[in-house]
Amino acid sequence: MNLKTIGLLLLLCCTQWLHAESGYELWLRYQPVGEGALCEAYRLKNRKVMFPGETESLVAARQELQAGLKGLLGVAFAEAAALEDNVLVVGTPQSVSSFKKQLFYDEINGLSDEGYLIQSCKMEGKKVTVIAARTDIGVLYGVFHYLRLMQTNQPLDKLTITENPKLKYRVLNHWDNLNGTIERGYAGYSIWNWERLPSYKEQRYTDYARANASIGINGAVLNNVNAQAKSLRTDWLVKASGLADVFRPYGIKVYLTAKFSAPKEIGGLKTANPKDPQVRQWWKDKVKEIYSLIPDFGGFLVKANSEGQPGPQDYGCSHADGANMLAEALEPYGGVVFWRAFVYQNERHVDRVINGYNEFKPLDGEFGKNVFVQPKNGPIDFQPREPFHPLFGGMPGTPLSLEFQITQENLGHAGHLVYLGTLFEETLQSDTYENGKGSTVSKVLQNYQKTHGISAIAGVPNIGTDLNWTGHLFGQANWYAFGRLAWNPDMSSVQIAEDWARMTFSNEENVLSPVLKIMLMSRETYVDYTMPLGLNHIMNYDTHNGPESWHDDPVWTAFDYHKITKDSIGVDRTVDGTGATRQYHSPVCEKFDDIKKCPPEYLLWFHRVPWTYEMASGKTLWDELVGHYYKGVNEVRLMQAIWSGLKGKIDDERFNHVASLLKYQEREAIWWRDGCLLFFQEYSGLPIPANLEQPRHSLKYYQTIPFPHDWKGLYE
Ligand code: BDP
């Protein structure tokens, strides 16, 4: 072989190893496990698999295992006809009847509907590995877990894993409109191709279901909370049933949003009053029809009497009256209602932060047994940082479902790299003190399983038709993190990030550690260059991207959220102010209420603070604020520098994608920093220290950058 051929071969090897990737495969890439790596998986190469069973879910699980092992090990698995050493045995006691004679049979019976175990053990004297569950879906989840162990290079020889999901309903709330657009979607259009449904089923639907099942998501609300009544019309229900058919083997139930005025809009009734017998009957008939088309339909998600949506209050009835009417219709079929607590009166004299609690707290205990009340994670609206919603810990008599936003509406859309696992964890691990110390939001959610037999969590996804699903490659990590936390809300966001990075990029330390460093700093970085120290809701009025702390019109004004004057900034929400702190249990209430004890990250959320106020650091508020904005921009630059070290270590396609988005992010970070600080300076009259990079443009310039923007001149 001459040198040229060797060179060519080497090049071929390298390009195969780092072949260009679009990101479509998500974390299910199943790339070859290198022989030189930890290699447990590699030794499995000669393993055989015993995996009988022909149900839809078992077939899906077997296909996944086949695809996974083929990709990871380079060979298709061989079917074992009989037990022998090293066989992987997969199934339920129905599909593998010999499970009934095993020691672990009791353990299988103790699993929940979706639980599984993965064990290294002996069966009939042979050393085997078992993936076992009570249900087919449990088996599918177990297979994904097992593949994850291989993908992340974990030892496979002494396994004693038992997993049960800690929350029962783990649901994506798509905000997809029926015309194919997505409200607050930044990764293209809706992946539901309504025009061709139900007959044409795109491969993408199956891949979506696989991805969700791999992280334990078991429900999808298909359409926007700002609903259209026609989604409940027969022709649209038939379309939805096409998706339900694809998702069913993967354990994913379909849900729909229900527009409260549907009985009027599509039912020909004169009213939608929940006390009206005809209205109640209309919903019963509609639900019956839905179940005739989608026998495992999950239920309804409702946005009522919020931001202009119709609801029971239009008829002098309460949220509970409205929710219970729908719950009654769904109850015979096992369906549930998710009734959103995101309600606010757009009236300037009412502090929006206290609205949800004030409307729902008095209704605690009045909802039907298949109703969840669903607040967002914080009391305003998916801001980069919010304290937890005080309804968590405040509604012991009503199961609450927590709604996170995965799509980055207020976190830079799909243009900014922001790992949200840390944000999710921060909320879930916040202590409500409902039943004393340790009553974290996570525990509050889990506890409903004990007190009410149901528990739930929801996420508004960032999924669209973009080739890589989420626009930004790192947006995939947020979908992933939501799913893992929905399964186990006490998981650490660091562990989740590591799993994702290993599966998405590599198990090599020199790739893993820079990727993790970037992910774990990214959320705080975003907060720093946009809304540090408890600032909130100062983004662009329309798009929710970029700064607009100056927005002020008769309907909506950023001034309600920062209340800036030449002396001070921030909103007094203490007991002497709007009283928001009073909605929390002691000692959280006192901690937030006392300016000296209030964590600095919530300072301006709860307090009105003079510019010259001395912070714990010894700096004035102004200097500290300036420091955060500058730190934010500097850290985006640091993220760029770290990322640039990955050139050649991952494929060019994904490297370049992220590198160019980080550049874009830097520009927007500067826009935020300079725009906000120049605006605040108009009031504080204080300087940006001369040793710092000074804004290149006037406030006017930053105020007139449109979005999507025309950046001409920003660097000139
Ligand atoms: C706001 C969004 C709006 C949503 C609303 C909601 O800007 O598009 O419809 O929340 O959650 O954050 O209902």
mmCIF file of C-alpha atoms in Angstrom, residues 531 537-553 556-559 562 671-672 675-676 679-680 702-703 705:
data_model
loop_
_atom_site.group_PDB
_atom_site.id
_atom_site.type_symbol
_atom_site.label_atom_id
_atom_site.label_comp_id
_atom_site.label_asym_id
_atom_site.label_seq_id
_atom_site.Cartn_x
_atom_site.Cartn_y
_atom_site.Cartn_z
ATOM 1 C CA MET A 531 -32.417 40.446 33.722
ATOM 2 C CA HIS A 537 -40.421 41.290 31.998
ATOM 3 C CA ILE A 538 -38.320 43.971 30.368
ATOM 4 C CA MET A 539 -38.039 42.155 27.041
ATOM 5 C CA ASN A 540 -39.448 43.280 23.722
ATOM 6 C CA TYR A 541 -43.189 43.677 24.023
ATOM 7 C CA ASP A 542 -44.047 41.676 20.915
ATOM 8 C CA THR A 543 -41.342 39.171 20.208
ATOM 9 C CA HIS A 544 -40.081 38.690 23.751
ATOM 10 C CA ASN A 545 -36.544 38.798 22.433
ATOM 11 C CA GLY A 546 -34.138 41.658 23.039
ATOM 12 C CA PRO A 547 -34.481 44.461 25.583
ATOM 13 C CA GLU A 548 -37.376 46.864 25.797
ATOM 14 C CA SER A 549 -37.250 48.122 29.352
ATOM 15 C CA TRP A 550 -38.463 51.414 27.898
ATOM 16 C CA HIS A 551 -41.740 50.069 26.477
ATOM 17 C CA ASP A 552 -44.589 52.189 27.744
ATOM 18 C CA ASP A 553 -48.048 52.386 26.268
ATOM 19 C CA TRP A 556 -48.715 47.467 28.589
ATOM 20 C CA THR A 557 -45.726 49.031 30.176
ATOM 21 C CA ALA A 558 -42.381 47.686 31.289
ATOM 22 C CA PHE A 559 -42.489 50.372 33.992
ATOM 23 C CA HIS A 562 -39.156 47.731 37.091
ATOM 24 C CA TRP A 671 -27.688 44.609 22.632
ATOM 25 C CA TRP A 672 -29.226 43.610 25.961
ATOM 26 C CA GLY A 675 -29.633 48.824 25.781
ATOM 27 C CA CYS A 676 -30.583 48.141 29.387
ATOM 28 C CA PHE A 679 -31.731 53.155 29.670
ATOM 29 C CA PHE A 680 -31.221 52.658 33.426
ATOM 30 C CA TYR A 702 -30.462 50.156 20.676
ATOM 31 C CA GLN A 703 -34.080 51.200 21.021
ATOM 32 C CA ILE A 705 -33.080 47.692 16.474
#
